Short mmCIF file of C-alpha atoms in Angstrom, two decimals:
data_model
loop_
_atom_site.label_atom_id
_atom_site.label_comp_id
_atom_site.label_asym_id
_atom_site.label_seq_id
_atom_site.Cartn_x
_atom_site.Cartn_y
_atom_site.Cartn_z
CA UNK C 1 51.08 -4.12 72.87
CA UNK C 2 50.52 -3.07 76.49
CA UNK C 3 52.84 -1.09 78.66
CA UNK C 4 51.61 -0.55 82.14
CA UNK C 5 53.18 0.05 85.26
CA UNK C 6 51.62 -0.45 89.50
CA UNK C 7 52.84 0.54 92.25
CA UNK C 8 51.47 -0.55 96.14
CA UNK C 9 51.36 3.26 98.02
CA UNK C 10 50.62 0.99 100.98
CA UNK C 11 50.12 -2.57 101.52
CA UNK C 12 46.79 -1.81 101.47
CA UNK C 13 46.59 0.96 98.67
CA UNK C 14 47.28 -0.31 95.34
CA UNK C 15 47.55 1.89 92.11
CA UNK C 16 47.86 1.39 88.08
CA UNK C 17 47.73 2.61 85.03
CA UNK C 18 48.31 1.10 81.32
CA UNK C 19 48.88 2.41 77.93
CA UNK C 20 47.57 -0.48 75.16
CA UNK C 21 46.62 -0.88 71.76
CA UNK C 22 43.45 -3.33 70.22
CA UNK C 23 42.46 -4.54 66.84
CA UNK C 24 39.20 -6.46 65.46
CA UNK C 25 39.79 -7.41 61.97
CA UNK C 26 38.08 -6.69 59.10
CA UNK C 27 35.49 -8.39 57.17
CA UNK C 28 32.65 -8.50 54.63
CA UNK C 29 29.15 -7.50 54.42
CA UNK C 30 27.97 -10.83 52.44
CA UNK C 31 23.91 -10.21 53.43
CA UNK C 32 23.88 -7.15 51.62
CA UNK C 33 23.21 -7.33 47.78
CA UNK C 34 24.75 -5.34 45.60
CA UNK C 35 24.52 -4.79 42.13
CA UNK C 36 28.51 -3.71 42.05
CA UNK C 37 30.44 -7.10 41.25
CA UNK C 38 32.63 -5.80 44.35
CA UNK C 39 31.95 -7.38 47.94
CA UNK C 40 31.14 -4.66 50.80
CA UNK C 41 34.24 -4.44 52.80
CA UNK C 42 34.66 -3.79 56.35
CA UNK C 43 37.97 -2.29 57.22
CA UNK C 44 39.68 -3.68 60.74
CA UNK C 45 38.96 -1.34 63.91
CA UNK C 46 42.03 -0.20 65.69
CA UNK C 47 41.84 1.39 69.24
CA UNK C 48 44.45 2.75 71.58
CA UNK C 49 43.66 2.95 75.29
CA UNK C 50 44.30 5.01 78.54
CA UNK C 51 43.16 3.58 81.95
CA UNK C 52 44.43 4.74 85.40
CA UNK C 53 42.91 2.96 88.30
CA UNK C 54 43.02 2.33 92.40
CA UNK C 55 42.20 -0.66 94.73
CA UNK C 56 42.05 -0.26 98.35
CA UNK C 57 40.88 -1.38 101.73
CA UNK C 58 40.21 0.56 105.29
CA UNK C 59 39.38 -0.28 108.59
CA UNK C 60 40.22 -3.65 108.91
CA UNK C 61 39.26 -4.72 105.64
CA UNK C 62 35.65 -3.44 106.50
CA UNK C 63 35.50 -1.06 103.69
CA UNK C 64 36.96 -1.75 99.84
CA UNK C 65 37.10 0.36 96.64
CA UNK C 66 37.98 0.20 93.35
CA UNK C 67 37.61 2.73 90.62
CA UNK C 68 39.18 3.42 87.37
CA UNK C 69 39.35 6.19 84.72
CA UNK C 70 39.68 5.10 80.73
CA UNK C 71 40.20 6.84 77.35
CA UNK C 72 39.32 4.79 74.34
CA UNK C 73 40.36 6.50 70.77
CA UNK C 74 39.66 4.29 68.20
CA UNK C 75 40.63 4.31 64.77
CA UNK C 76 37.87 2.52 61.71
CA UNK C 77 35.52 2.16 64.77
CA UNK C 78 33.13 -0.98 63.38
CA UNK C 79 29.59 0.45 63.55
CA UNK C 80 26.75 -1.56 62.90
CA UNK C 81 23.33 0.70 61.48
CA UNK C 82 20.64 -0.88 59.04
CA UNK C 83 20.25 -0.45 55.29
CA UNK C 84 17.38 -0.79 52.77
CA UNK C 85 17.90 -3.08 49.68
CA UNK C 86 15.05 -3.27 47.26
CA UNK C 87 12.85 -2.33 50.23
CA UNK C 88 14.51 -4.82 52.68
CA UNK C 89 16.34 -3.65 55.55
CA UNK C 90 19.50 -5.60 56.23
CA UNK C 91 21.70 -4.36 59.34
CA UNK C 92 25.36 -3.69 58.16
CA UNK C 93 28.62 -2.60 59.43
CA UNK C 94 30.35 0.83 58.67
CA UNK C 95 33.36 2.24 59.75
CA UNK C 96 33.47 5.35 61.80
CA UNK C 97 36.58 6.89 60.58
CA UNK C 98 37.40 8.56 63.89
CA UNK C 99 35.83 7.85 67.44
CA UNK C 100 36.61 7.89 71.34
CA UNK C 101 34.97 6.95 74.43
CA UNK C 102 35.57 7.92 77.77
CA UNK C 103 34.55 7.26 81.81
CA UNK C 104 34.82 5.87 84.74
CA UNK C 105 34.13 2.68 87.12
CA UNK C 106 33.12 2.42 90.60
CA UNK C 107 32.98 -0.38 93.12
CA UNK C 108 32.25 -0.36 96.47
CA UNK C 109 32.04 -3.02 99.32
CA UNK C 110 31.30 -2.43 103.28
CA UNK C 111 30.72 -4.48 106.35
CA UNK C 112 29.81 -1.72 108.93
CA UNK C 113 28.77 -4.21 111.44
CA UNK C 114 29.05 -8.40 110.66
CA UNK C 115 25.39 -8.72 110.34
CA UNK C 116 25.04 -6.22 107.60
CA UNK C 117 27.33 -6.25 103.83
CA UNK C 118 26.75 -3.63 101.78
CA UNK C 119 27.76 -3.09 97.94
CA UNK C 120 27.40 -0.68 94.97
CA UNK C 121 29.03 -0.08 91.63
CA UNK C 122 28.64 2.96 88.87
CA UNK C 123 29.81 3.27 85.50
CA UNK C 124 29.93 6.58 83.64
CA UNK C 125 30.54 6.42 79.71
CA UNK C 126 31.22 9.28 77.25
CA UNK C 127 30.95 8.26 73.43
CA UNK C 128 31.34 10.35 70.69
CA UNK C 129 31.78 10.09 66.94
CA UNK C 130 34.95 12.78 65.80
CA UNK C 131 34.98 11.84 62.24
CA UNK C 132 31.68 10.00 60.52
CA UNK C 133 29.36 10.51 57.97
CA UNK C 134 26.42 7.79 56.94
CA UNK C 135 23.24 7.56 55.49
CA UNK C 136 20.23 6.93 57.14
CA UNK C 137 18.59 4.44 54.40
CA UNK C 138 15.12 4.51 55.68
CA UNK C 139 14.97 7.77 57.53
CA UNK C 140 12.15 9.52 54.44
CA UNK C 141 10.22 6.37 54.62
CA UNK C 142 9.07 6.87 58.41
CA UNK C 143 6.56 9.35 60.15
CA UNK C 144 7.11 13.31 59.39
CA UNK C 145 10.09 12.78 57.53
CA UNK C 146 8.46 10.24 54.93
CA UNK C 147 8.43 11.84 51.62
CA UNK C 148 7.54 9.07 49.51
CA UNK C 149 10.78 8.88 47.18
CA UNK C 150 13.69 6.88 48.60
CA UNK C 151 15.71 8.51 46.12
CA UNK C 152 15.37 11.85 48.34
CA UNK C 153 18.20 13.03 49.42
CA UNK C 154 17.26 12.12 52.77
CA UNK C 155 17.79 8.84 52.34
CA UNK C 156 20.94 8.70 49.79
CA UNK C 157 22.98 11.43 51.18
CA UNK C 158 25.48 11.14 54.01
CA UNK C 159 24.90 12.54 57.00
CA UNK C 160 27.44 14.08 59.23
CA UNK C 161 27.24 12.30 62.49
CA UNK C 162 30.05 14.22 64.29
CA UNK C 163 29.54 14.82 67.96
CA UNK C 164 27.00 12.09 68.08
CA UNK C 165 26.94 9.07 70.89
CA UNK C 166 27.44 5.63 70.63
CA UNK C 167 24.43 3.12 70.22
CA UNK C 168 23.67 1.22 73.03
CA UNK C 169 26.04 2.79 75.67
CA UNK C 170 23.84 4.11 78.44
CA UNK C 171 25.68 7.29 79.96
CA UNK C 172 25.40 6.03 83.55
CA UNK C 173 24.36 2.48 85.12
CA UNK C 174 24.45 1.85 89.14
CA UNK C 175 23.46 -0.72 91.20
CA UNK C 176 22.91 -1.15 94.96
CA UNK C 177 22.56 -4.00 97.45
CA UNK C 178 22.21 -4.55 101.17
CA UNK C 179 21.94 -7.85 102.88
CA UNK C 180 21.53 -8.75 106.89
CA UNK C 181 22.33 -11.82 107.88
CA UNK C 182 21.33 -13.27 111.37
CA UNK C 183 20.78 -17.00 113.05
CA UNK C 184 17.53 -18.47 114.00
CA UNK C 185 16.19 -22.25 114.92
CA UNK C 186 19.65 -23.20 114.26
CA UNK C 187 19.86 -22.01 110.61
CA UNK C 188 21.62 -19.16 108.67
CA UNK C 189 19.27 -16.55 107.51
CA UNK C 190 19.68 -13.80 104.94
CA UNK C 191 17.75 -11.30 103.29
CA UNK C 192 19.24 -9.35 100.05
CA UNK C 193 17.94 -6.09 98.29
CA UNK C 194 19.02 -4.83 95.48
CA UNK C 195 18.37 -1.83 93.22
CA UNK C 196 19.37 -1.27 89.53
CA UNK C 197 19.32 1.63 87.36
CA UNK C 198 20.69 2.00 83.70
CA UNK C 199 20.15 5.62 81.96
CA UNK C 200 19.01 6.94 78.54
CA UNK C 201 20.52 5.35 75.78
CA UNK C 202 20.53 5.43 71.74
CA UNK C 203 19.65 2.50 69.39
CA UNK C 204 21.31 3.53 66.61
CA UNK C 205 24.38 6.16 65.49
CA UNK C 206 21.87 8.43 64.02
CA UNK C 207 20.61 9.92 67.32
CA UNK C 208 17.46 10.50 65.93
CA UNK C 209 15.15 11.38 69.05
CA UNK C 210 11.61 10.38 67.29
CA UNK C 211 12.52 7.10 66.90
CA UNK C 212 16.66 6.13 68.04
CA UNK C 213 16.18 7.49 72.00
CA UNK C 214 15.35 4.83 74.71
CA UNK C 215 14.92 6.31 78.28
CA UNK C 216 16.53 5.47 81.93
CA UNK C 217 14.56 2.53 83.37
CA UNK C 218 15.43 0.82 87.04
CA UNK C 219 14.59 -2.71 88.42
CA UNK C 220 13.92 -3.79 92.38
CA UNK C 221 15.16 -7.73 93.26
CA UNK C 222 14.50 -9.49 96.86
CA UNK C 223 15.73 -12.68 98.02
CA UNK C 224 15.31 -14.74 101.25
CA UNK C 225 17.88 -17.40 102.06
CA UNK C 226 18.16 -20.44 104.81
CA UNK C 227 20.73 -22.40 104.59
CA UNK C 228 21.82 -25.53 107.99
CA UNK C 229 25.07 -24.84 110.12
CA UNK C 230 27.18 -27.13 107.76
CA UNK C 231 25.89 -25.48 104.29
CA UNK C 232 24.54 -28.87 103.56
CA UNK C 233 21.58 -27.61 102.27
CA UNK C 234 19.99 -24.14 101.54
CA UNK C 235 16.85 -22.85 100.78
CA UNK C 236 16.32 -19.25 98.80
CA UNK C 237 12.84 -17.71 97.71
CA UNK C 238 13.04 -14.56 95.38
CA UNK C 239 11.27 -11.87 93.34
CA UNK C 240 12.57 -10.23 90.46
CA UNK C 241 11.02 -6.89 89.56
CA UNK C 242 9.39 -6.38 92.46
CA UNK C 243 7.45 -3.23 91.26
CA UNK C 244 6.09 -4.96 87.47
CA UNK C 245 7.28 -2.34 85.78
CA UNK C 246 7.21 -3.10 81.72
CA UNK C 247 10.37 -1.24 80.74
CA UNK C 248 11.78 -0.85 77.33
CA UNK C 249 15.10 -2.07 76.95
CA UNK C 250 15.82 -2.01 73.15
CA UNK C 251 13.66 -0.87 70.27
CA UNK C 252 14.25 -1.11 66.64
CA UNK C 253 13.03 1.73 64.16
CA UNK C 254 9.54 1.52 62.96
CA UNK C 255 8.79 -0.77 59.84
CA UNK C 256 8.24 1.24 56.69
CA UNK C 257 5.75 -1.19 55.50
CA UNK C 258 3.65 -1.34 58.99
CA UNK C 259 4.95 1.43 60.98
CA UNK C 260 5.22 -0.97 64.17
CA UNK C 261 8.30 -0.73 65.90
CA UNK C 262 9.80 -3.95 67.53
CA UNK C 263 10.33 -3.79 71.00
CA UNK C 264 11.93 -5.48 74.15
CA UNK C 265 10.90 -4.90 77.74
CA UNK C 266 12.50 -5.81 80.76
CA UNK C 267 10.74 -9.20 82.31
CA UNK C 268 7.86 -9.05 84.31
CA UNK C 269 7.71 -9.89 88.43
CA UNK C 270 9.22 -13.54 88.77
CA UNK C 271 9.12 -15.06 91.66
CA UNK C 272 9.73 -18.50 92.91
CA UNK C 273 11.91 -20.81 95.32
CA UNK C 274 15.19 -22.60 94.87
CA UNK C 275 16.40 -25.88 96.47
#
C-alpha cells in the first residue's frame, strides 16, 4: 500500500511526502549443492518507506529544483555474498534479518542567460545492516588471514555484520554539466561539459578493507554539436573520458586458487562523430 499526500505552497512550489510498503518474494538457492536433502531457501524481503520531497521553479522558470529525503527499513533484506562448495565459490542470497537505508536527492537546472543551461544532481545514501550475521566462506583462504584449514572458524562461523554498509551503494555520486549554445554560418552550435563523480563503495557485506573497499573515481565527457535551422540534420563529435583515467569500478575477491582478483575499470578515452 501507499498513502501519500501533496500539496502546491504556490503554483510554482510543489511539496510531497508518502508512506509505502514493498515486497520481493522469496526464492531458492538451486546453484548451491548441498548435501542436506532440503533446498536453500530465500525468505521474501519486505521494506517500508519514508520519502518527503519538493519541486520548484524561480525567476521565470530560469532556475528549477528538486530534492527529496527517504527512509528505507527493510525487513529479510535479500543479500547476495559468495560461498565455497567443495572449493567452488558460488554467489548466494542471504537474508539480512534487519536493515535500513537512508538519504537524499538533488537536482538542479539553470538558464542564467539563454546562451548558457546549466545542470547538476547529488545523491547521498546511508546503508546499514541492524540485525545480520554471515559467514565469510573464503575469508582464511586469502592473504594474511589464510590459515590453511577451511574448517577454521574463520570461515564456518558467523560473523556479526551489524553496523556494516551496503554492497555497492556509493555514499555520494554528483554530476555536473554546462552547455553554451550560439549561431554561426547559419547553423546551431553547442558545446556540452560534463563532470561525474561516484564515491567509495563496498563489494561485498563483509566490509572487509583488504580486499571488499573500492575507492571514489570521477569521469570528464565533451561534446560538440551542429545541427541546420530546421533540425533536419545534426552533426555531434565527442570524447568520453577525456583524462584516460583506468578506474576501478567493481572488483571481486581474490581467487583462492590464483590469488588474482577480477576486476572492471571504467572505459578508456572514446572518441568519435555521430551523423
Amino acid at each position: 500500500w501507499r498513502l501519500g499526500v501533496d500539496h502546491f505552497l504556490t503554483p510554482e512550489h510543489f511539496l510531497y511526502g508518502f508512506i509505502a510498503t514493498g515486497y520481493r518474494s522469496g526464492g531458492f538457492n538451486f546453484q548451491k549443492p548441498s548435501a542436506s536433502p532440503l533446498v536453500d531457501v530465500v525468505k521474501p524481503e519486505e521494506i517500508l518507506s519514508y520519502e518527503v520531497g519538493y519541486k520548484g521553479t524561480a525567476l521565470d522558470n530560469r532556475l528549477s529544483l528538486a530534492s527529496s529525503v527517504y527512509y528505507y527499513d527493510y525487513t529479510d533484506l535479500q543479500v547476495i555474498k559468495q560461498d565455497v562448495e567443495n572449493g567452488i565459490a558460488l554467489n548466494t542470497f542471504v537474508n539480512a534479518k534487519d536493515a535500513r537505508a537512508m538519504g537524499l536527492e538533488m537536482e538542479v537546472q539553470a538558464l542564467p542567460v539563454d546562451e548558457v543551461m546549466l545542470s547538476a544532481t547529488y545523491s547521498y545514501n546511508d546503508t546499514e545492516f541492524k540485525t545480520f550475521a554471515s559467514k565469510d566462506a573464503n575469508a582464511c583462504a586469502l592473504g594474511p588471514y589464510a590459515v590453511g584449514d577451511t574448517q577454521n572458524p574463520l570461515c564456518t562461523d558467523e560473523l556479526d555484520l551489524q553496523g556494516n554498509e551496503f554492497a555497492l551503494t556509493p555514499e555520494n555520486k554528483v554530476s555536473l554539466n554546462a552547455t553554451y549554445f550560439w549561431a554561426m554560418f547559419e547553423l546551431d552550435w553547442s558545446v556540452t561539459g560534463s563532470y561525474y563523480y561516484q564515491g567509495n563503495q563496498w563489494m561485498t557485506p563483509f566490509n572487509d578493507p583488504l580486499y571488499d573497499k573500492v575507492g571514489s573515481w570521477d569521469r570528464w565527457d565533451a561534446r560538440m554539436t551542429a545541427a541546420d535551422k530546421e533540425k533536419i540534420w545534426e552533426v555531434t563529435a565527442f570524447i568520453k573520458n577525456i583524462t584516460d583515467d583506468r578506474e576501478i569500478v567493481t572488483r571481486a575477491r581474490p581467487s583462492t586458487v590464483t590469488q588474482n582478483a577480477q576486476t572492471n575499470l571504467t572505459d578508456p578515452r572514446i572518441y568519435g562523430m555521430k551523423l
